[in-house]
Coordinates of C-alpha atoms in Angstrom, one line a residue:
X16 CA -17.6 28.4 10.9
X17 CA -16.4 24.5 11.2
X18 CA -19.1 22.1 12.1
X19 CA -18.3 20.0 14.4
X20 CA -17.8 15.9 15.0
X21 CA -20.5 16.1 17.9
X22 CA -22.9 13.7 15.4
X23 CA -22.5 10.8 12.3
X24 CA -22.4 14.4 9.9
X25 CA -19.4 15.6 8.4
X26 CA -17.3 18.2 9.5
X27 CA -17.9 21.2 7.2
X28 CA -17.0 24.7 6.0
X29 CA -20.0 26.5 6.6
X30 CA -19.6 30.5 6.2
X31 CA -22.6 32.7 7.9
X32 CA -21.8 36.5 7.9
X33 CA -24.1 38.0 10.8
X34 CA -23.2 41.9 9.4
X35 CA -24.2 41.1 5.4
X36 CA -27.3 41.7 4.7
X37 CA -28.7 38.5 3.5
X38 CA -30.7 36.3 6.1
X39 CA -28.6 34.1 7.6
X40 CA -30.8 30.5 6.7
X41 CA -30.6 32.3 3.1
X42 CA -26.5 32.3 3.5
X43 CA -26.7 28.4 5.1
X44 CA -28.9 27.1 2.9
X45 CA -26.5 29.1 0.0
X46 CA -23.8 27.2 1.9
X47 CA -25.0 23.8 1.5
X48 CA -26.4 24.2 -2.2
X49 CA -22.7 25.1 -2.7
X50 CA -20.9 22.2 -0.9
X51 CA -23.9 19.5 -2.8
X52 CA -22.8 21.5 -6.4
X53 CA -19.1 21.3 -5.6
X54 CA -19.2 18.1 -4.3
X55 CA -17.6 18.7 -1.2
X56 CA -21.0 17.1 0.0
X57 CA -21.4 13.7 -1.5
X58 CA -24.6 11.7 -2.6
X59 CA -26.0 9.7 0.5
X60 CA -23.7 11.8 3.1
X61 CA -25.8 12.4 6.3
X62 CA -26.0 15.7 7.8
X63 CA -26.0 16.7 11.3
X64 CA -29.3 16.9 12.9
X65 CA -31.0 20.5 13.2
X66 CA -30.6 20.7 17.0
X67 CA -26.7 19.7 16.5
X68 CA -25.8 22.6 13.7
X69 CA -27.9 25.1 15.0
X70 CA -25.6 24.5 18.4
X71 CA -22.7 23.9 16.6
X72 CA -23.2 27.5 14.0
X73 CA -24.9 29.5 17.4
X74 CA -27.8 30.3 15.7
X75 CA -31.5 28.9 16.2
X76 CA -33.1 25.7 15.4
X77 CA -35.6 27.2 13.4
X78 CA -33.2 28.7 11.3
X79 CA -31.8 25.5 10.3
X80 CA -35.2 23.9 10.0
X81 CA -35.4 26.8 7.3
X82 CA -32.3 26.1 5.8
X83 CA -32.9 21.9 5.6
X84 CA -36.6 22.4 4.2
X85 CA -35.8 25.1 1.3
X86 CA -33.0 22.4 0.4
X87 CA -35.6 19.3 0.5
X88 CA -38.0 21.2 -1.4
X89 CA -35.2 21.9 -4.7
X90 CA -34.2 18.6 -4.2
X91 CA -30.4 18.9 -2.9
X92 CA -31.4 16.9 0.5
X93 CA -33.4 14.0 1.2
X94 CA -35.0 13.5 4.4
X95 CA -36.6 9.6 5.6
X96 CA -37.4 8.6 9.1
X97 CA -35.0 6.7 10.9
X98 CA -32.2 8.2 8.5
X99 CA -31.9 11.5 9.0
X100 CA -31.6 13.9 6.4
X101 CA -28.7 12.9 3.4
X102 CA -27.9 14.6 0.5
X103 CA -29.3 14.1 -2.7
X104 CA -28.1 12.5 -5.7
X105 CA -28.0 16.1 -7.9
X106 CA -27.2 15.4 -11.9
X107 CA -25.7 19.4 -12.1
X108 CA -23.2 20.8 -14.6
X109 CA -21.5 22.8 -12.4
X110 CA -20.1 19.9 -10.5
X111 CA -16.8 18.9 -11.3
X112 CA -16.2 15.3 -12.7
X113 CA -15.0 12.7 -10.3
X114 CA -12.6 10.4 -11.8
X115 CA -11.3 7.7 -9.4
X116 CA -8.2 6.4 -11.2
X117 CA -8.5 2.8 -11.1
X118 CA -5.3 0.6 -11.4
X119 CA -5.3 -1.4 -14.7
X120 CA -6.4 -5.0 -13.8
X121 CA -4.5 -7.6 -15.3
X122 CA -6.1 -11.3 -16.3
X123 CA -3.0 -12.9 -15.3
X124 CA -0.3 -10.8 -13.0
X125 CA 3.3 -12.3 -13.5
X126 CA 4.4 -8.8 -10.9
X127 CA 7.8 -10.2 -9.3
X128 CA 8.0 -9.5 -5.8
X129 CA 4.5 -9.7 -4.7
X130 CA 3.3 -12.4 -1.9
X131 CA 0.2 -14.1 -2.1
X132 CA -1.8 -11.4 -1.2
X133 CA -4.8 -13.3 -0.8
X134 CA -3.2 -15.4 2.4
X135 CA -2.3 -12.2 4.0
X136 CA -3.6 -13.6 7.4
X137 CA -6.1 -11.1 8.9
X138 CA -7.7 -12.7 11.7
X139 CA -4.0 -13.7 13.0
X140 CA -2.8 -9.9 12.8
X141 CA -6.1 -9.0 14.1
X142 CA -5.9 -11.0 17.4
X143 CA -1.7 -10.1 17.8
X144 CA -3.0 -6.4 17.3
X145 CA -5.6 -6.1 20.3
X146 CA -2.9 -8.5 22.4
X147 CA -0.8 -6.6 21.5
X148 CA -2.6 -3.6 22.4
X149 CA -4.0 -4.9 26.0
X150 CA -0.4 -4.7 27.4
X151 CA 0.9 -0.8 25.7
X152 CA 1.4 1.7 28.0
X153 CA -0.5 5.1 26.8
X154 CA 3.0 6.8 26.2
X155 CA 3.9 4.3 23.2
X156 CA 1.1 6.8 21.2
X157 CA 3.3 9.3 21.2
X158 CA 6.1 10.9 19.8
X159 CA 8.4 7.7 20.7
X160 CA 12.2 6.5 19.5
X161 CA 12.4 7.5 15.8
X162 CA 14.1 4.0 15.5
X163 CA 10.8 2.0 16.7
X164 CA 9.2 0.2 19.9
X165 CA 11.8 -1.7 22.1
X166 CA 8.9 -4.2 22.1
X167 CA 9.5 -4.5 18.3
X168 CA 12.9 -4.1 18.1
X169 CA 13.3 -6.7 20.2
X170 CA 11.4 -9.2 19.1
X171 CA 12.6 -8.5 15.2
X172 CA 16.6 -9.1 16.8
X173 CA 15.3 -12.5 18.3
X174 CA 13.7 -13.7 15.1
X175 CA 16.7 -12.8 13.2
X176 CA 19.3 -14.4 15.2
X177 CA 16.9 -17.2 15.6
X178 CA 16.4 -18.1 11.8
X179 CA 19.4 -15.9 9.9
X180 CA 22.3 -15.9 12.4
X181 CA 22.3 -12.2 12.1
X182 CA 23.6 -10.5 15.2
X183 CA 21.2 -7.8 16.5
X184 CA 21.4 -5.6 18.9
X185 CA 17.7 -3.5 19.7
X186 CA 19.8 -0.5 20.2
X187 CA 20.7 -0.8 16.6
X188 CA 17.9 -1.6 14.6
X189 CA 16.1 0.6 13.0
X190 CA 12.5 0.1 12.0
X191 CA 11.4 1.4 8.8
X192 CA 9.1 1.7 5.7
X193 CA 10.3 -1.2 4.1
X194 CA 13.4 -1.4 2.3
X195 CA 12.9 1.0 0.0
X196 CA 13.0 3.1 3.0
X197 CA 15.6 1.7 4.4
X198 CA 18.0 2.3 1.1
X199 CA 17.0 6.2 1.2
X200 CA 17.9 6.2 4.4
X201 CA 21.0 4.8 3.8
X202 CA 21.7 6.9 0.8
X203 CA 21.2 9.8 2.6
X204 CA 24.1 8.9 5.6
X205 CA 26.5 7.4 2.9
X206 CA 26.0 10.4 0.5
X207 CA 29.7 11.2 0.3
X208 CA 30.6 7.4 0.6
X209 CA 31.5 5.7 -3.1
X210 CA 28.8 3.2 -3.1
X211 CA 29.0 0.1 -5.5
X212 CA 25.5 -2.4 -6.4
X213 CA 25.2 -5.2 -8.2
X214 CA 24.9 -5.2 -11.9
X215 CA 21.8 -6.5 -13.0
X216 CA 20.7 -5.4 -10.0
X217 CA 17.1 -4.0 -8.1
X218 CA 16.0 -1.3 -10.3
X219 CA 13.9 0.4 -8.1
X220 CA 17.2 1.1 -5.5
X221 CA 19.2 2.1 -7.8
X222 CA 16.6 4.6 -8.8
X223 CA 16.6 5.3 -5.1
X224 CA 20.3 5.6 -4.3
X225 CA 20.4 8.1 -7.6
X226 CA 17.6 10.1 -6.1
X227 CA 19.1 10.9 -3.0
X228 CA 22.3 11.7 -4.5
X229 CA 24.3 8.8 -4.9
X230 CA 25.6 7.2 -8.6
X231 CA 26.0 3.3 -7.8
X232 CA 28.9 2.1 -9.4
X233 CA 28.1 -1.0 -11.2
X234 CA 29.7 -4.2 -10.1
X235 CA 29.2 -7.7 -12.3
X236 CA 27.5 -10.4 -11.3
X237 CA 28.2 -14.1 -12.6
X238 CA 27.2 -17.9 -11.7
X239 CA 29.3 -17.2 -8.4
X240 CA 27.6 -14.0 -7.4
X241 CA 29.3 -10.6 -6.7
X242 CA 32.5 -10.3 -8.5
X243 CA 34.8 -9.0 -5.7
X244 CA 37.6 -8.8 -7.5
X245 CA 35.7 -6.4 -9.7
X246 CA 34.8 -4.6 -6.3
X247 CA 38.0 -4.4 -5.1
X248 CA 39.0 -2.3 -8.1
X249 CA 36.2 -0.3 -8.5
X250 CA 37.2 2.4 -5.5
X251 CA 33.9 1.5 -4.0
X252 CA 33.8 2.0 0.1
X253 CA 30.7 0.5 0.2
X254 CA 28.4 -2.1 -1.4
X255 CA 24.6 -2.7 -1.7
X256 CA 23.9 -7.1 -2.5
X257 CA 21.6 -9.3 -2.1
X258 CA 24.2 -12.4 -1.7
X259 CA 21.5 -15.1 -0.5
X260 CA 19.5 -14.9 -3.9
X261 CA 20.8 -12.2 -5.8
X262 CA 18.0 -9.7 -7.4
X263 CA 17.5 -10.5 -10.0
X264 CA 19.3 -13.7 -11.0
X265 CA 18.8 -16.0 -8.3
X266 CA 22.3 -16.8 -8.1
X267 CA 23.6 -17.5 -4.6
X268 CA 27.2 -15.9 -3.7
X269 CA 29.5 -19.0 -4.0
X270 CA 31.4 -19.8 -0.3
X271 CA 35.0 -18.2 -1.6
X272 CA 33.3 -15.1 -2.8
X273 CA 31.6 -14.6 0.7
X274 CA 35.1 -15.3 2.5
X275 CA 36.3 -12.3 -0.2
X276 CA 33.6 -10.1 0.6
X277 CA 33.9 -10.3 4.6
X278 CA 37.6 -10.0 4.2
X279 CA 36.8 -6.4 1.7
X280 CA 34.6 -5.2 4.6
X281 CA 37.1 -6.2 7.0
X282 CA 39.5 -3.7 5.4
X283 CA 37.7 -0.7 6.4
X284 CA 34.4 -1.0 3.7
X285 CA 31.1 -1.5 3.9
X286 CA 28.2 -4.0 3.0
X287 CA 25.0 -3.0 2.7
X288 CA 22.9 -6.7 3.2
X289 CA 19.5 -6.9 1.4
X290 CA 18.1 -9.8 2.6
X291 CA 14.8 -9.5 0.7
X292 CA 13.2 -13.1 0.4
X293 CA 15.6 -15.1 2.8
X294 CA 12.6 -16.8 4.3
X295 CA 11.7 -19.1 1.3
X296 CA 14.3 -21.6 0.1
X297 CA 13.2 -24.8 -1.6
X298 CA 15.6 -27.5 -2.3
X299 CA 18.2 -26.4 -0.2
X300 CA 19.0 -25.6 3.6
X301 CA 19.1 -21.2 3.8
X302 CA 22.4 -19.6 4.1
X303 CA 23.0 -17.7 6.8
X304 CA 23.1 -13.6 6.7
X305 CA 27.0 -12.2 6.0
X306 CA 25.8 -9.6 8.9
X307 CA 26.5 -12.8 11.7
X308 CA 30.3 -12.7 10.8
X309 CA 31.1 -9.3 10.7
X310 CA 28.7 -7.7 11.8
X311 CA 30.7 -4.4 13.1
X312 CA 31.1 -3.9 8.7
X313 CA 27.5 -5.1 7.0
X314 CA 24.3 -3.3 7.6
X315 CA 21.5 -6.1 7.3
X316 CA 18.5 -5.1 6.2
X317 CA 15.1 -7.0 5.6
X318 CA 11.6 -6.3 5.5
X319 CA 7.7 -7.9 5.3
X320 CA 6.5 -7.4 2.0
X321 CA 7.6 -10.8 0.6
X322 CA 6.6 -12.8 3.7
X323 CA 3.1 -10.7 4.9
X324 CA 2.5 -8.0 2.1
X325 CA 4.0 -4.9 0.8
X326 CA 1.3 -2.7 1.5
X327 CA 2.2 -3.1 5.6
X328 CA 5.2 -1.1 4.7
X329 CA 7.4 -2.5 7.0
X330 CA 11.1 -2.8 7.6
X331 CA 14.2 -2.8 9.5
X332 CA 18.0 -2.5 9.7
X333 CA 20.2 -4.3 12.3
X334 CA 23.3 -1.2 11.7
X335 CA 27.1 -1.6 13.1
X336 CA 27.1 0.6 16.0
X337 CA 29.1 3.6 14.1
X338 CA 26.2 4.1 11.8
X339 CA 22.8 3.5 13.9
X340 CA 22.8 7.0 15.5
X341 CA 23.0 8.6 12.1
X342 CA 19.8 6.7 10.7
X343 CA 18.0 6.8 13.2
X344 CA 18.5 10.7 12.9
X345 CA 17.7 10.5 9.0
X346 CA 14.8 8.3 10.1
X347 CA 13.5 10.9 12.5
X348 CA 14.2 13.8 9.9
X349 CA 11.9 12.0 7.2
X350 CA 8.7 10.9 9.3
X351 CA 9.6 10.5 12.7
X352 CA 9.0 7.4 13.0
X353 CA 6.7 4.2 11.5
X354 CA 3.3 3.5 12.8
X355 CA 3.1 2.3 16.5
X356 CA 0.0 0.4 15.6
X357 CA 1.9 -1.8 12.8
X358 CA 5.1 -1.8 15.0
X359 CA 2.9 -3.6 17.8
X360 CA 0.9 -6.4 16.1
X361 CA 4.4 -7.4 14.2
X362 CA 6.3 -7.7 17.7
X363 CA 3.2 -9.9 18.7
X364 CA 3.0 -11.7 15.6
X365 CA 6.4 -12.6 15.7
X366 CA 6.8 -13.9 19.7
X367 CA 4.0 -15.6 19.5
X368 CA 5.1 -18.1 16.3
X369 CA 2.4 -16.9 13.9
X370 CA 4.8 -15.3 11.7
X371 CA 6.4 -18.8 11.8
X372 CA 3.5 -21.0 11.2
X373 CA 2.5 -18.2 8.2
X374 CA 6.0 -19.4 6.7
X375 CA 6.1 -22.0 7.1
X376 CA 2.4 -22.5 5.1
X377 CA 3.2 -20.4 2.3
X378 CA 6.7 -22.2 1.4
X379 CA 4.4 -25.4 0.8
X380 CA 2.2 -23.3 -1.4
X381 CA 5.1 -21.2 -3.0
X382 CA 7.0 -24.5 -4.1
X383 CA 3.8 -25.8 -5.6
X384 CA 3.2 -22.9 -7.2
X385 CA 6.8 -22.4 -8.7
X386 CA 7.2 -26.3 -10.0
X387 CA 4.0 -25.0 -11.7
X388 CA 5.6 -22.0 -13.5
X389 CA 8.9 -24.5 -14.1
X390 CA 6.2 -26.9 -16.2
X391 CA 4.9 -24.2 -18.5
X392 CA 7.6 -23.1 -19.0
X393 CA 9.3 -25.9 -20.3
X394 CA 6.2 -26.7 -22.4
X395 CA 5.2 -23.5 -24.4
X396 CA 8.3 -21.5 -24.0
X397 CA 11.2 -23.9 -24.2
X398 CA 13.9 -21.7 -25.3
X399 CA 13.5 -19.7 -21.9
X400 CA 16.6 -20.7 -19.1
X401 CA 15.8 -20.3 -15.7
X402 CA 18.1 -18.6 -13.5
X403 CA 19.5 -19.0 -9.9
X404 CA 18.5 -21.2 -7.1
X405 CA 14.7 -22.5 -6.2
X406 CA 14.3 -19.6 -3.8
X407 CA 12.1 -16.6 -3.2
X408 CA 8.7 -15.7 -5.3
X409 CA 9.9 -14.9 -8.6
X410 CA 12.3 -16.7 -11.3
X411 CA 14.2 -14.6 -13.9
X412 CA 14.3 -16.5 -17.6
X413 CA 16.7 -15.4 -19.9
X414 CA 16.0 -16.5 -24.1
X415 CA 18.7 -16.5 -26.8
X416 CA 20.0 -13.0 -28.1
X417 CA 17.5 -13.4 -31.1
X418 CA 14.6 -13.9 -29.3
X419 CA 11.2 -11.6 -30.3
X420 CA 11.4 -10.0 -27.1
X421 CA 9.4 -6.9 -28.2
X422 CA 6.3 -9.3 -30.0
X423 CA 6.1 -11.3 -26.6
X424 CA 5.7 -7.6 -24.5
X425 CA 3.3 -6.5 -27.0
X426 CA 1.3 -9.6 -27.2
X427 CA 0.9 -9.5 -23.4
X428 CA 0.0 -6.1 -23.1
X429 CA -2.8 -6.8 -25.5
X430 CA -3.9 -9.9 -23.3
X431 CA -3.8 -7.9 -20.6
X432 CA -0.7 -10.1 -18.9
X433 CA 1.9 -8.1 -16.7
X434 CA 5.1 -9.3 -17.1
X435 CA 8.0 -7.1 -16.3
X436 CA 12.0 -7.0 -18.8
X437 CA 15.2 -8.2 -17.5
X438 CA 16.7 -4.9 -19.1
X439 CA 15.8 -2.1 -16.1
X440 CA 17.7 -3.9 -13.8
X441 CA 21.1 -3.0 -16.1
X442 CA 23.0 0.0 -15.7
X443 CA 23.0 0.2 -19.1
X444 CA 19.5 -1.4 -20.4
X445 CA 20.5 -1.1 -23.7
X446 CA 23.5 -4.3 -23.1
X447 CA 20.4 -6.6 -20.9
X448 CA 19.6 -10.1 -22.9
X449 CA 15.9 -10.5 -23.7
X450 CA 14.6 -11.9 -20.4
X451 CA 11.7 -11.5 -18.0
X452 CA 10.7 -11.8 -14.0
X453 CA 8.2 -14.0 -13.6
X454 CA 6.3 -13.6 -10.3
X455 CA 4.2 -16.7 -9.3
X456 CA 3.2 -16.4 -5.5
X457 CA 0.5 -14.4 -6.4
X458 CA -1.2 -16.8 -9.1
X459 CA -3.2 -20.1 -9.0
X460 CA -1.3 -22.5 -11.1
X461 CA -4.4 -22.2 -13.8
X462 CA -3.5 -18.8 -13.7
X463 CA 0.4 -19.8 -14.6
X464 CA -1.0 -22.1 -16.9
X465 CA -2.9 -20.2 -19.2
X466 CA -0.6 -17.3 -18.5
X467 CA 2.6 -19.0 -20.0
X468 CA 0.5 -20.5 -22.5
X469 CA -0.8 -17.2 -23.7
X470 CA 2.9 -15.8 -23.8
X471 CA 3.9 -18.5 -26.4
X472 CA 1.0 -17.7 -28.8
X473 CA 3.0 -14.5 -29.2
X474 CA 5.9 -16.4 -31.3
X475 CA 3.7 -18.4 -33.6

C-alpha cells in the first residue's frame, strides 16, 4: 500500500500482508527499516504522523505507535517535539552509495554561447509570470495547440516584426525547446529533402540533422558569408545558415550574396534561418532577417538562450505556410507541446518591454565585456585573429597553421580553463586551422583577464 500526500511525509511503498503470519507493526516497522537501509528514505525526511498512516495503511494507531517506537529505540527514526518524527542519519553497509555527479567547475569558463547567467532577471520573470497568470483561462493547463499559446505566439510575431523585420503570422509559429528543438524538428519534416549547412558550421546541429537522418552537405563559407554559387551546385533543396553572424565565424553574409540566396529560394528551395544572437550587435546597425523578403521560402528560427538563458529552453519558428502543419505535427509527436507556464511569463515579458529593457542592459555590459577579451588578447596572445563582426557573446580566433594548439588545450585543462576548438564545427575536423571560441558574456573582465593571461603561459 501507497501512503498518501494527506501530510509534509512522503509518499511511500509500504507492503503489509494481513494473511502472513508475521504481526503486521512487525512487517511496517520491517518496511521502514528497509526504505531507511535502501535509502529510499533519506536522512532528515519527516514521516507522516501516526494518526495519518494508520488512516492512510487502515490499520490502528497503536499499531503504528509500535512500529515508530521499535524504529526510535534501534535508532533508524528520530522523534523531537515540534518536528515530528524524521529519519535518522544510519552509517549502514547495506546502503547503496549516493554519488551526485557534480559538473566540473571551471576557474575561468570561456563556454561560447552562454549569456550572463548571473543577470538572468528573476524578479522581472517573476512578476510577468503571476500577471501573466491573473488573466489565463483554466483551459490553457491542458492539453492545448502543440504549436504553443496564441497569447505567446502572438506576442513573439510582434516582437519579431518589431525589431527583425521578420514576417510572422501566429498561425505559423511554432514554439519550441530551443533551437536545438527546433532543427530536429525540422530534420524530421525535411528527411527526404537534400539539406545543405554551412561549413564551419554549429556542431551541435549538425550532430542533430545526422541524428534524425539527415547528412548535411557541406557548403563553404568565406569573408562574404555563404558561398551560393557553391550552393547552387551542390543539389541541395534546402539550406540551414546563420547569415546575420555566421556560427562560428562571425562573418556577416555580404548584400550580393543575400540577393543570391533569396533569388536560390525563390527557385523552388529552401532556407532554414538561424537567427541565434541577432539581438546584440555593437558597432553596427542589425541586419534585418532574410525571412521579411521571402518569407513564403525561409523558415526563421530564433530562441532565448542567448538573450535570457539556455536552461528556459525556449524557442520558436515563424514556418512558410506549406510547412507549419507538418511541425507542428512533429512537435505534437515529440512532447506535445512546451511548458504553458514558460510560454506565459515570456508572452508577458515580452508586451510589457522587459525583454527590451533586459537587452538593451546587457548589450552595454556585453560590449564592455568583449573590448575586454579584444585587450587580452592582443596583449598575451598576439598571434590570435579575430573573426567576424562585433556581434553576439562569443569571438572565434584563428592562430597560424603552426601554432601549439594541443599545449594551449592541455595547459588549460590543467588550469582548470574551458575553452572549446574551432575544429568540431568542420565537416572534416581533421582540415580546421588551430582556433578557439571564446565566450565572454559569462565572465567578469578579471575573469578574461587572468583567463587569457593564463592561456599564453601555455607557449612560453
Amino acid at each position: 500500500m501507497t501512503i498518501s500526500g494527506t501530510t509534509s511525509g512522503p509518499e511511500l511503498l509500504v507492503e503489509l500482508d494481513r494473511a502472513a503470519p508475521d504481526p503486521l507493526h512487525h512487517q511496517l516497522a520491517n518496511g521502514l527499516r528497509d526504505a531507511i537501509r535502501s535509502g529510499r528514505l533519506t536522512p532528515h525526511t519527516r514521516l507522516p504522523s501516526t494518526r495519518v498512516l494508520a488512516a492512510d495503511l487502515g490499520v490502528s494507531r497503536r499499531l503504528v505507535v509500535d512500529a515508530y517506537s521499535q524504529l526510535l529505540a534501534e535508532g533508524f527514526l528520530l522523534s523531537r517535539h515540534g518536528s515530528g518524527t524524521r529519519v535518522a542519519t544510519v552509517d549502514t553497509a547495506s546502503a547503496p552509495e549516493r554519488r551526485s555527479a557534480e559538473p566540473t567547475r571551471y576557474d575561468v569558463d570561456f563556454l561560447p554561447g552562454s549569456p550572463d547567467l548571473s543577470s538572468f532577471p528573476r524578479h522581472s520573470w517573476l512578476r510577468a509570470l503571476r500577471q501573466g497568470l491573473t488573466d489565463l483561462e483554466s483551459d490553457a493547463f491542458g492539453y492545448v495547440a502543440p504549436q504553443g499559446l496564441l497569447i505567446a505566439r502572438v506576442a513573439i510575431a510582434d516582437y519579431l516584426r518589431r525589431t527583425r523585420g521578420v514576417l510572422a503570422d501566429p498561425q505559423h509559429i511554432v514554439i519550441c525547446s530551443g533551437a536545438t528543438q527546433a532543427v530536429a524538428l525540422l530534420g524530421q519534416t525535411l528527411r527526404a529533402t537534400p539539406l545543405a549547412m554551412e561549413d564551419p558550421g554549429f556542431w551541435l546541429h549538425r550532430m542533430v540533422l545526422r541524428h534524425n537522418g539527415i547528412e548535411p552537405i557541406p557548403v563553404t563559407v568565406d569573408d562574404d558569408g555563404l558561398d551560393v554559387a557553391a550552393l547552387t551546385s551542390s543539389g541541395a533543396q534546402a539550406v540551414l545558415t546563420t547569415p546575420a553572424h555566421q556560427s562560428p565565424t562571425g562573418v556577416v553574409l555580404s548584400a550580393a550574396r543575400r540577393t543570391a540566396l533569396v533569388e536560390w529560394a525563390r527557385a523552388g528551395h529552401l532556407i532554414i534561418e538561424d537567427d541565434y544572437d541577432a539581438e546584440y550587435r555593437y558597432d553596427r546597425a542589425p541586419v534585418g532577417s532574410l525571412q521579411g523578403i521571402a518569407p513564403d521560402r525561409v523558415v526563421y528560427v530564433g530562441s532565448t538562450s542567448k538573450t535570457l538563458a539556455p536552461g528556459l529552453r525556449i524557442g520558436w519558428m515563424v514556418l512558410p505556410p506549406h510547412l507549419a502543419k507538418a511541425v507542428a505535427l512533429s512537435k505534437g509527436l515529440a512532447d506535445a507541446g512546451s511548458s504553458v507556464m514558460d510560454q506565459v511569463a515570456f508572452a508577458q515579458f515580452l508586451s510589457s518591454g522587459g525583454y527590451d529593457r533586459h537587452l538593451r542592459q546587457m548589450r552595454r555590459r556585453y560590449q564592455v565585456r568583449r573590448n575586454a577579451l579584444l585587450r587580452a588578447l592582443a596583449r598575451h596572445l598576439p598571434d590570435a585573429k579575430v573573426l567576424g563582426a562585433a556581434a553576439g557573446v562569443h569571438l572565434t580566433v584563428r592562430f597560424p597553421d603552426d601554432f601549439p594548439i594541443e599545449d594551449l588545450l592541455a595547459h588549460a585543462a590543467k588550469k582548470r580553463i574551458r575553452v572549446e576548438q574551432l575544429a568540431p564545427c568542420y565537416a572534416q575536423p581533421a582540415t580546421a586551422p588551430p582556433g578557439l571560441l571564446l565566450g565572454y558574456a559569462n565572465l567578469t573582465e578579471s575573469q578574461i583577464e587572468r583567463g587569457v593571461q593564463e592561456l599564453a603561459r601555455a607557449l612560453v
